[in-house]
Coordinates of C-alpha atoms in Angstrom, one line a residue:
X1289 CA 48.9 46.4 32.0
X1290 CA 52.1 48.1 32.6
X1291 CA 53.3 49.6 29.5
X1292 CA 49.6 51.7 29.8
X1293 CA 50.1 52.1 33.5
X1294 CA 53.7 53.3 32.7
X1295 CA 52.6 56.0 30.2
X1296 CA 49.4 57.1 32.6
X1297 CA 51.4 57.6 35.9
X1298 CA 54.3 59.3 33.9
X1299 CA 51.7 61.8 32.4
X1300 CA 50.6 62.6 36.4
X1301 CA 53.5 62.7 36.9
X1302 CA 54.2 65.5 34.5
X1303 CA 51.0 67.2 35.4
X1304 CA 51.4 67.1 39.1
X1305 CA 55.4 68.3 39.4
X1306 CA 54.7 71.5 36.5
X1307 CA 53.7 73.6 39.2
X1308 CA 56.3 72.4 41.5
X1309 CA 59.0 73.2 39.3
X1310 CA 57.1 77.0 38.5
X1311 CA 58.0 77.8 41.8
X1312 CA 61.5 77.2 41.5
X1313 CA 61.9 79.6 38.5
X1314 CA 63.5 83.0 38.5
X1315 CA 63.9 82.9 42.1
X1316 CA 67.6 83.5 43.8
X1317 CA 70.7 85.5 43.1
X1318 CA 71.6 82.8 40.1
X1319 CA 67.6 82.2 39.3
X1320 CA 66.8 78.9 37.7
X1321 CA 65.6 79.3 34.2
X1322 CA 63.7 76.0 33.8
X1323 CA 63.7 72.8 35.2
X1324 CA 62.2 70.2 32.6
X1325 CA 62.4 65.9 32.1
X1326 CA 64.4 65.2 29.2
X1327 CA 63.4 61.6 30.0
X1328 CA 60.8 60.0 31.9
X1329 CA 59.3 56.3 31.9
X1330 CA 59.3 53.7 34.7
X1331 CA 60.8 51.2 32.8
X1332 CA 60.1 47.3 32.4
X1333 CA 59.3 45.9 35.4
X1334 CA 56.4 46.0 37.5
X1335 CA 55.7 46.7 41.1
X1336 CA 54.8 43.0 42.6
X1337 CA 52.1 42.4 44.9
X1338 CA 53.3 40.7 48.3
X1339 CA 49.6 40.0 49.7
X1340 CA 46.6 41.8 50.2
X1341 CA 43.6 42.3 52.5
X1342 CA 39.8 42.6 51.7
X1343 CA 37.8 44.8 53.8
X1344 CA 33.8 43.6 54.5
X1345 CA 32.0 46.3 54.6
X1346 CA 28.4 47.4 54.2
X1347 CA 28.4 49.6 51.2
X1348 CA 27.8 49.5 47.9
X1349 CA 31.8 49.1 47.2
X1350 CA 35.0 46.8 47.2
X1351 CA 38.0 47.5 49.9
X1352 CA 41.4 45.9 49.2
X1353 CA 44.6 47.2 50.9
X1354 CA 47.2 45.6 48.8
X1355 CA 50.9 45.6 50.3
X1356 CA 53.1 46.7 46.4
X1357 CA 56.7 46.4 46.4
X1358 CA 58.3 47.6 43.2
X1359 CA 61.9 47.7 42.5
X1360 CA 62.4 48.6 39.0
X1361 CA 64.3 50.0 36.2
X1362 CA 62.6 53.7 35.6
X1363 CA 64.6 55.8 33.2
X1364 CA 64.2 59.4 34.9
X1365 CA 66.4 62.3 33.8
X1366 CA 65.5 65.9 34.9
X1367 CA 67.2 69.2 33.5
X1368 CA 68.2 71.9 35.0
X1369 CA 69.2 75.1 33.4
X1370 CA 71.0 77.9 35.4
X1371 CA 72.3 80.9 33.2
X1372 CA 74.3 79.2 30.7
X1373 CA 75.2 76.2 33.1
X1374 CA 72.5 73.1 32.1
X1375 CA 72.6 70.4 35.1
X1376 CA 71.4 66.5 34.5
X1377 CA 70.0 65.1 37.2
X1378 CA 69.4 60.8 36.9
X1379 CA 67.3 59.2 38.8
X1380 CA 68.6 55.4 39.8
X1381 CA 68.4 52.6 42.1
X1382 CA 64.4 52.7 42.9
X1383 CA 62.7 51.0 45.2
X1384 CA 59.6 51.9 47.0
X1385 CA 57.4 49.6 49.1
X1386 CA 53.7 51.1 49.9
X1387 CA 50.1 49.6 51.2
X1388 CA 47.6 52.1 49.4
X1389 CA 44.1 51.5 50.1
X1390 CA 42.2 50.6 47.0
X1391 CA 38.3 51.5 46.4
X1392 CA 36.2 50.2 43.7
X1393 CA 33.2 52.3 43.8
X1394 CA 30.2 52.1 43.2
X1395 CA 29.9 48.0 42.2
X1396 CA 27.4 48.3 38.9
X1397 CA 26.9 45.9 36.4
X1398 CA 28.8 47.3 33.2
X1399 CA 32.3 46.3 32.8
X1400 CA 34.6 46.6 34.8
X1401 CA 31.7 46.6 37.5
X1402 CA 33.0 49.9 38.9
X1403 CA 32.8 53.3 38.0
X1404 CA 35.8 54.7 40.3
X1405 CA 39.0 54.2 41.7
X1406 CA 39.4 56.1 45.2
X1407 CA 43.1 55.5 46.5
X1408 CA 44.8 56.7 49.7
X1409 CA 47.4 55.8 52.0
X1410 CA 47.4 54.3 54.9
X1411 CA 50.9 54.6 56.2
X1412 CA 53.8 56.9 55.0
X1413 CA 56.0 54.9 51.9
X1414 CA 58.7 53.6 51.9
X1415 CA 61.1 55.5 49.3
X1416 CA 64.6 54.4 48.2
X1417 CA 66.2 55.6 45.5
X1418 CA 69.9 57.6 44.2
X1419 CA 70.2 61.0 42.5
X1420 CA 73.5 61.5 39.9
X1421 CA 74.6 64.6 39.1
X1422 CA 77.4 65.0 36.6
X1423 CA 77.8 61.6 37.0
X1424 CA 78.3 61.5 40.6
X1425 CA 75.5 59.8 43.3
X1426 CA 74.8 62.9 45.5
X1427 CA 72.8 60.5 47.9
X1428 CA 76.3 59.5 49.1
X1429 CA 76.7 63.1 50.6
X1430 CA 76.1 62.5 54.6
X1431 CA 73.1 63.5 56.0
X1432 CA 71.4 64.1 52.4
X1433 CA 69.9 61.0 52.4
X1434 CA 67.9 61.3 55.1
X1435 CA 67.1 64.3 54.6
X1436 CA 65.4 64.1 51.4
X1437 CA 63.5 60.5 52.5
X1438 CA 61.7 62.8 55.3
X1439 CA 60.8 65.3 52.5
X1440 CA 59.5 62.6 50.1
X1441 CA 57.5 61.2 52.9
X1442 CA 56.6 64.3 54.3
X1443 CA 55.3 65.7 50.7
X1444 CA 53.6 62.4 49.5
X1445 CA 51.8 61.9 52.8
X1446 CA 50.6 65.4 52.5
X1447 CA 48.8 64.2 48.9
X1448 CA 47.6 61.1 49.4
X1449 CA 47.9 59.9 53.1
X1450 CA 44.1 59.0 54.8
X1451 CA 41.7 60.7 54.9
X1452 CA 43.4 62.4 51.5
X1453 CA 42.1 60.6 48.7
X1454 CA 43.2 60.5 45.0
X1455 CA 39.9 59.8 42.7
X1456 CA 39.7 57.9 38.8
X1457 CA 36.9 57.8 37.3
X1458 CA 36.6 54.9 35.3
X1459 CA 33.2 54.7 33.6
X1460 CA 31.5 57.9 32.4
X1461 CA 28.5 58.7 34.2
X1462 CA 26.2 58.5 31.4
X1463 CA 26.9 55.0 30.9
X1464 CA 23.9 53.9 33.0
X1465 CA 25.4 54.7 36.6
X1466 CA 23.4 55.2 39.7
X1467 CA 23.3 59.1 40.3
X1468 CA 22.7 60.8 44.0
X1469 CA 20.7 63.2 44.8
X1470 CA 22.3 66.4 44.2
X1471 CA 19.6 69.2 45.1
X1472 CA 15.9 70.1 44.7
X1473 CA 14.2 71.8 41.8
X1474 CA 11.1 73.9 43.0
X1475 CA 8.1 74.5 40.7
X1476 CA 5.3 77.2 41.1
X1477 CA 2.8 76.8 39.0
X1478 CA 1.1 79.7 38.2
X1479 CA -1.3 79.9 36.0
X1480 CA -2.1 79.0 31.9
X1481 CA -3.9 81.3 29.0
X1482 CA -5.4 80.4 25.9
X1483 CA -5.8 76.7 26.1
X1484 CA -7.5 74.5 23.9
X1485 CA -11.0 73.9 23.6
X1486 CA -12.1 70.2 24.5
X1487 CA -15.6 70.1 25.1
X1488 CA -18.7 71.0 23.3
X1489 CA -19.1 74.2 25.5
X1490 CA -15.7 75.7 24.6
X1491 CA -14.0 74.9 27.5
X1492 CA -11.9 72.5 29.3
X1493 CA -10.9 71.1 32.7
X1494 CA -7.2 71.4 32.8
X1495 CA -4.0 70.2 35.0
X1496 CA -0.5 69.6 34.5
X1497 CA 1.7 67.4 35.5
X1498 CA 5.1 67.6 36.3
X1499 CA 8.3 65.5 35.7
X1500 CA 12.3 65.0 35.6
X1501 CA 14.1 63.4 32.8
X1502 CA 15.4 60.1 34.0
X1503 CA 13.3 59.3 36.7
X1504 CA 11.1 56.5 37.6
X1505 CA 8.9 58.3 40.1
X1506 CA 5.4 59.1 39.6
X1507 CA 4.6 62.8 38.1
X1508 CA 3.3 65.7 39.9
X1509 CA 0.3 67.0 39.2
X1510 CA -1.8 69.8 40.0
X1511 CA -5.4 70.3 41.0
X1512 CA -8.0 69.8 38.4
X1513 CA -9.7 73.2 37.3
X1514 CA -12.8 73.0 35.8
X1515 CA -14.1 74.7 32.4
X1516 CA -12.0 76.8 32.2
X1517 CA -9.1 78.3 29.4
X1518 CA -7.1 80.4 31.8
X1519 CA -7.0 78.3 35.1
X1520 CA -5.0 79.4 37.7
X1521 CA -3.2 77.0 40.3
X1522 CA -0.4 78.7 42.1
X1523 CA 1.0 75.4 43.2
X1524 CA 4.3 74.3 44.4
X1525 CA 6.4 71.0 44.2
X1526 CA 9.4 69.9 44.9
X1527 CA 11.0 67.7 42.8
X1528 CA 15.1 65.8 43.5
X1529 CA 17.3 67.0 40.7
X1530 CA 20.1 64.4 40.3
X1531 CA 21.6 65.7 36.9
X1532 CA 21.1 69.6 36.5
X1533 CA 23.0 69.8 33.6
X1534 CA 21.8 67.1 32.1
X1535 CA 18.3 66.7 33.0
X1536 CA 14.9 68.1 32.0
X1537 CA 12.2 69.4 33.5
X1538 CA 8.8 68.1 31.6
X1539 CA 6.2 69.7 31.6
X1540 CA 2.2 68.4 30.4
X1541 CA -1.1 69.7 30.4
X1542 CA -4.1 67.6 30.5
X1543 CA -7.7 67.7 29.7
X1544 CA -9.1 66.0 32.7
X1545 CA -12.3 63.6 31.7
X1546 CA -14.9 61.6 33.6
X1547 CA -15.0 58.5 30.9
X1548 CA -11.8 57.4 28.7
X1549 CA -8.2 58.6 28.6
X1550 CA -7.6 62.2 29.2
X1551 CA -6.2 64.3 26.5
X1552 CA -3.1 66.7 26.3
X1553 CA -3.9 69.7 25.7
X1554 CA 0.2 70.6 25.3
X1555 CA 3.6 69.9 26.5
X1556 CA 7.1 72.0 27.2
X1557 CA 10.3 70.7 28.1
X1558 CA 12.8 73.2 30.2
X1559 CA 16.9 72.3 30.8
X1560 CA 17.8 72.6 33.8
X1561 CA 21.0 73.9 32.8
X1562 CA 19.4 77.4 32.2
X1563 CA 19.2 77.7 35.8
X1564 CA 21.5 79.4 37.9
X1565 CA 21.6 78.1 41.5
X1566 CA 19.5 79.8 44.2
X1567 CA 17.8 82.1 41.8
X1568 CA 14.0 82.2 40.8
X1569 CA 13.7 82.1 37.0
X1570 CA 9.9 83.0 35.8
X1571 CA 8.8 81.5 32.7
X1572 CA 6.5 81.7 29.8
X1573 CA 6.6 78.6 28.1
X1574 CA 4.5 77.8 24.5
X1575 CA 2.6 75.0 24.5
X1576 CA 3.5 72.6 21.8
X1577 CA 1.7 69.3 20.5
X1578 CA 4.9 67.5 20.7
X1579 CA 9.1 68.0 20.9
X1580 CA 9.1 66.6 16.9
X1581 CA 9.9 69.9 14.4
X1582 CA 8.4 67.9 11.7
X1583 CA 5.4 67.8 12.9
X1584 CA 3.0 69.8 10.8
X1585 CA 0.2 70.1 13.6
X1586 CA 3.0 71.3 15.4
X1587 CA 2.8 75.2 15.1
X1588 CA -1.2 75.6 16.3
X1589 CA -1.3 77.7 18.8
X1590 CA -2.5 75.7 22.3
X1591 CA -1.9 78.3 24.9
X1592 CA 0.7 79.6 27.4
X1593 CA 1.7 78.4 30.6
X1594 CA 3.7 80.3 33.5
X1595 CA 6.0 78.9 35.8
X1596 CA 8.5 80.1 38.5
X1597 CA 11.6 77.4 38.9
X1598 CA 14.1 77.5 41.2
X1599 CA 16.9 75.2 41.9
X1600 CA 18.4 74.8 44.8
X1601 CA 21.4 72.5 45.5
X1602 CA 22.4 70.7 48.6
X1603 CA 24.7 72.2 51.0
X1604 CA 27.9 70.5 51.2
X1605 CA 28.6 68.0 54.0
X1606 CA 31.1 70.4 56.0
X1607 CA 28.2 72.8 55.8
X1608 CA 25.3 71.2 57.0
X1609 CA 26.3 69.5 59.8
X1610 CA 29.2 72.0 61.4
X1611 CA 26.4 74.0 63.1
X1612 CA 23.7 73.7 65.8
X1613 CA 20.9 70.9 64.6
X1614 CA 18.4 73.5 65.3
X1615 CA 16.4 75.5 62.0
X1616 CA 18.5 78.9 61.5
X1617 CA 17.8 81.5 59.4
X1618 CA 19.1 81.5 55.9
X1619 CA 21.9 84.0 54.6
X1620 CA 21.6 83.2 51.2
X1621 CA 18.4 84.1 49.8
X1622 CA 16.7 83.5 46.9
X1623 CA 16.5 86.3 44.2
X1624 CA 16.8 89.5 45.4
X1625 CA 17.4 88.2 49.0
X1626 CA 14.2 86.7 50.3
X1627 CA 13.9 83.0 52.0
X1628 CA 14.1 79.8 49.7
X1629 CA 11.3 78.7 49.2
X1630 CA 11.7 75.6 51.0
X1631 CA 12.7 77.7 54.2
X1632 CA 15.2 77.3 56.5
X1633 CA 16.7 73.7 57.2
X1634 CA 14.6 72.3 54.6
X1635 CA 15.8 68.8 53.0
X1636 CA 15.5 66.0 51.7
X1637 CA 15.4 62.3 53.8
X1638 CA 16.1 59.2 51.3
X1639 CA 15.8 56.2 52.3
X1640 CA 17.6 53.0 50.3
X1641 CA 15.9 49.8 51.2
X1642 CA 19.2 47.6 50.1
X1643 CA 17.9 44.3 51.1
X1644 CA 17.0 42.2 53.7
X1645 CA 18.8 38.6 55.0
X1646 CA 17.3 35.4 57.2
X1647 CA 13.5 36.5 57.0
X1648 CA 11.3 34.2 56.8
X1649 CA 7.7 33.4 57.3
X1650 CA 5.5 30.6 58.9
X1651 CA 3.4 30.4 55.5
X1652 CA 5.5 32.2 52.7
X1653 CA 8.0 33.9 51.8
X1654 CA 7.6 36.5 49.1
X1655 CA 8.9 39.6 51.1
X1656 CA 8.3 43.3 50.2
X1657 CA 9.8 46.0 52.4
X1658 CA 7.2 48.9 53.6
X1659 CA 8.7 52.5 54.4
X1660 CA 6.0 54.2 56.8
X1661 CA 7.0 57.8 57.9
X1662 CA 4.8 61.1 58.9
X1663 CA 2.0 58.9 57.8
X1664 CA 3.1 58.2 54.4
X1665 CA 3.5 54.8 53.6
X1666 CA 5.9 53.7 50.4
X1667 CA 6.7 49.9 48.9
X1668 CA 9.2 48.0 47.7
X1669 CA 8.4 45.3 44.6
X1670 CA 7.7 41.6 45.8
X1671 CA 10.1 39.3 45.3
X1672 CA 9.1 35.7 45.3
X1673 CA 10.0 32.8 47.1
X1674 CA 13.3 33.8 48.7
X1675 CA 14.5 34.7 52.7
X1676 CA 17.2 37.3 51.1
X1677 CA 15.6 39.4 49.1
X1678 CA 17.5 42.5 47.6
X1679 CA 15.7 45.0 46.4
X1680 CA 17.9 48.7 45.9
X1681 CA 14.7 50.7 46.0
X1682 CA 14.8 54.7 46.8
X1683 CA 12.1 56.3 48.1
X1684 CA 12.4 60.8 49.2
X1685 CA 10.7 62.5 51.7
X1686 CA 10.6 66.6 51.0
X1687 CA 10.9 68.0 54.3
X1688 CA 10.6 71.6 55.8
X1689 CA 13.1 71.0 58.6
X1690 CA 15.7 68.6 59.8
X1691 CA 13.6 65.7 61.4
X1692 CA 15.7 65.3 64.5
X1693 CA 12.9 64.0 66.8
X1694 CA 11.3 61.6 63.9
X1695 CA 11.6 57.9 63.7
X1696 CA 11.2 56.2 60.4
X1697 CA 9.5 52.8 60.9
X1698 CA 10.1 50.0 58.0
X1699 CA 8.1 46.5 57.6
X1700 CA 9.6 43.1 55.9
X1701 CA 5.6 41.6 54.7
X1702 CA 5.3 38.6 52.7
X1703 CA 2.0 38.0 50.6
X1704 CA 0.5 35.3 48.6
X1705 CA -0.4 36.1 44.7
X1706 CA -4.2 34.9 45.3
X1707 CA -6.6 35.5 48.3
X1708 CA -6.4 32.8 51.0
X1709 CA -5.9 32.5 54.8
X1710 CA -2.6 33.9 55.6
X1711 CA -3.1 36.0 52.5
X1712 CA -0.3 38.2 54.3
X1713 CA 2.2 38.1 57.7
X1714 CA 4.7 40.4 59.2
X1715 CA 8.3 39.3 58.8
X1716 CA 10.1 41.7 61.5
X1717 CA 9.8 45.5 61.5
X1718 CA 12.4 48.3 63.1
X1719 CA 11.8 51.8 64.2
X1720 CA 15.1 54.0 63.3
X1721 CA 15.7 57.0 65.2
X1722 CA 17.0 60.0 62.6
X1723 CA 18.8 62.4 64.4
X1724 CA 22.1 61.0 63.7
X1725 CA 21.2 60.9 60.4
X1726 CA 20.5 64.2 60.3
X1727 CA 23.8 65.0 62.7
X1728 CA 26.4 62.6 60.4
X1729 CA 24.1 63.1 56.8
X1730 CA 24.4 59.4 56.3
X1731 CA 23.8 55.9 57.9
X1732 CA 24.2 52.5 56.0
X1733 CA 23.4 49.8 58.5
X1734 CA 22.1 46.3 58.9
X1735 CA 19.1 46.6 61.5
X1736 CA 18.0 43.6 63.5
X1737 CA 14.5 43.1 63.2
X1738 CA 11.7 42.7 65.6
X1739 CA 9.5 39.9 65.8
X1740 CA 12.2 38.1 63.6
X1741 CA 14.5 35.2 65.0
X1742 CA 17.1 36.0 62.9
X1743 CA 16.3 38.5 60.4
X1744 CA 18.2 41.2 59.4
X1745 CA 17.0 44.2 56.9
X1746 CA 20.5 46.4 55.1
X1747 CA 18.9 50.3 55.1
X1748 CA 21.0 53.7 53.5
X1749 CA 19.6 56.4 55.0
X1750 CA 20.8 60.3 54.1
X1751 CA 19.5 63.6 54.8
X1752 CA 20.8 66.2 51.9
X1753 CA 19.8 69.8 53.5
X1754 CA 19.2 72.6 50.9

């Protein structure tokens, strides 16, 4: 791997010191004129690993803090140019020992199994190297030594010591990778003209419902309105946007029937990447039969539909949580300065049921996890068989405040395929207090479980404030 880690480093290298070297030109009573590498490669040999430790940890990620030592052979020759005067200065004699911090994150399963590289010091380096100029080793000069090891330390520690990071992306995001949550896309619907006629009276029952490229969740939908061609709703959801340059907002209406499937009446499709953040964008959309231009059926009229979107994207981290936990009113409005429409301290709680480890049942075990909160109750799938089930399952909560008072209360259940006795038993439950959820943004614990001897259930839970 060298040769390619040899050519990448030397091209940050390159990239990093250009602006460095901007500031040392013109300046002075003899200014420099430029200050280039007329060579630059890190040689032959590579930096040797002496041992390593592996952190355990929780998340989805891998934790290594390898101890490198690397003396090598680098062939580094910088130029200086001063009026007519043009300075070579060699770089010899390198060694540098270093324990960097390595993160693989997040763990998927395409190859290489990770889609970044976060790396960061943990201790200052150790830097050891001599400078020629015209042939002579200026590091022999007393007192210069150590004064340019504190500047090397000083400057590199600035960079990359903890909690400074430096992040490689390794896979592209497209490739299949888990996305977060990145904001919430609201949709009014208002109203629709001009729709099909589906019944033998001329009129129809209509609704729409509502949906984001990508996801697995179940669509919104609206109320039903009865024979009718121009139905108005004036309805609001809330959907979590987790690609807005990517992703799609799509958009059906249905003809709502008592007996047999229901028909669409038409269909639009909107890019969220014709949204600009925190602004309300009114739409009238055409109703097609279908996305396919070939289609001949295509260009019948089948009504209008109107729509208000706004997208709205979560508040950074430093944002959220640097002020009081209490709901305060909102600066940035939407549109021509008015409230967002979720309000103030509006969010979103997700909750990551990871897994759960040593549950087990007197009768079975074929464990599902149930999420119960504000008297909403969502499921994991079943898995069969098994006391360490892993499931990875999301489930969101739209909220209109921070839920600092609110517990969330989540149940391990095992059930049998066919009705008997013991059809279905508790396997341990856990009631998880959220105002340091809301207070930090994010918890990833393993909970003890009650009722359970032993049993242990692995929960992510985040609150993302818009």
């Amino acid at each position: 791997m060298w040769p390619y880690l040899d050519k990448a480093i030397c091209a940050a290298i390159r990239q990093t010191t250009e602006p460095i070297f901007a500031d040392y030109v013109g300046h002075g009573h003899r200014p420099i004129e430029a200050i280039t590498f007329e060579r630059l490669s890190l040689g032959s040999l590579p930096p040797t690993f002496q041992g390593v430790k592996v952190c355990e940890t929780d998340e989805n990620q891998l934790v290594m803090e390898p101890a490198i030592k690397w003396a090598g052979n680098p062939n580094v020759v910088i130029a200086v140019k001063i009026s007519y005067l043009r300075i070579k200065i060699q770089l010899v004699d390198l060694q540098v020992f270093v324990v960097p911090r390595v993160i693989l994150k997040p763990l998927v399963s395409t190859f290489p199994c990770f889609s970044n590289v976060v790396v960061s010091l943990m201790e200052k380096p150790h830097v050891d190297f001599g400078l020629k100029v015209l042939g002579g080793d200026v590091m022999s000069i007393p007192g210069l030594y150590r004064l340019v090891q504190d500047i090397i330390k000083k400057e590199v520690a600035k960079l990359y010591l903890w909690p400074q990071t430096l992040q490689i992306p390794i896979l592209d995001s497209s490739l299949g990778i888990v996305k977060k949550p990145v904001g919430v896309l609201h949709v009014k619907v208002v109203r629709a003209t001009k729709l099909l006629k589906m019944d033998i009276l001329g009129l129809s029952d209509p609704y729409v419902k509502l949906k984001l490229s990508g996801e697995i969740l179940p669509s919104k939908k609206t109320t039903i309105k009865k024979k009718t061609l121009n139905p108005v709703w004036n309805e609001t959801f809330k959907l979590v946007v987790k690609d807005p340059l990517a992703q799609t907002l799509q958009v059906n209406v249905y003809d709502w029937d008592k007996v047999g499937s229901h028909d669409r009446l038409g269909m639009q499709v909107v890019p969220l990447k014709l949204l600009t953040p925190n602004k309300t964008m009114e739409l009238t959309l055409d109703l097609l039969k279908n996305t396919n231009i070939s289609d001949p059926h295509k260009k019948q009229q089948r009504g209008h539909i109107m729509l208000e979107l706004t997208y709205a994207p979560f508040k950074e981290d430093s944002e959220v949580f640097s002020g009081p936990l209490t709901p305060v009113k909102r600066e940035n409005g939407m549109g021509s300065g008015g409230e967002s429409p979720s309000g103030p301290g509006a969010g979103v709680l997700l909750v990551t049921i990871q897994g759960a480890e040593d549950v087990e049942g007197e009768h079975h075990n074929n464990p599902y996890a149930m999420v119960i909160f504000r008297g909403e109750t969502k499921k994991t799938k079943r898995i069969k068989r098994t006391r360490d089930p892993k499931w990875n399952e999301e489930f969101q909560f739209m909220l209109e405040e921070p839920p600092i008072q609110d517990k969330i209360h989540i149940k391990i259940m095992s059930r049998r395929s066919r009705m008997s006795f013991h059809h279905k038993e508790s396997l341990g439950h856990v009631d998880v207090n959220l105002a340091d959820v809301v207070y930090n943004g994010r918890i990833n614990h393993k909970f003890h479980l009650i009722d359970s001897k032993n049993g242990l259930v692995h929960v992510e839970l985040r609150w993302r404030e818009t």
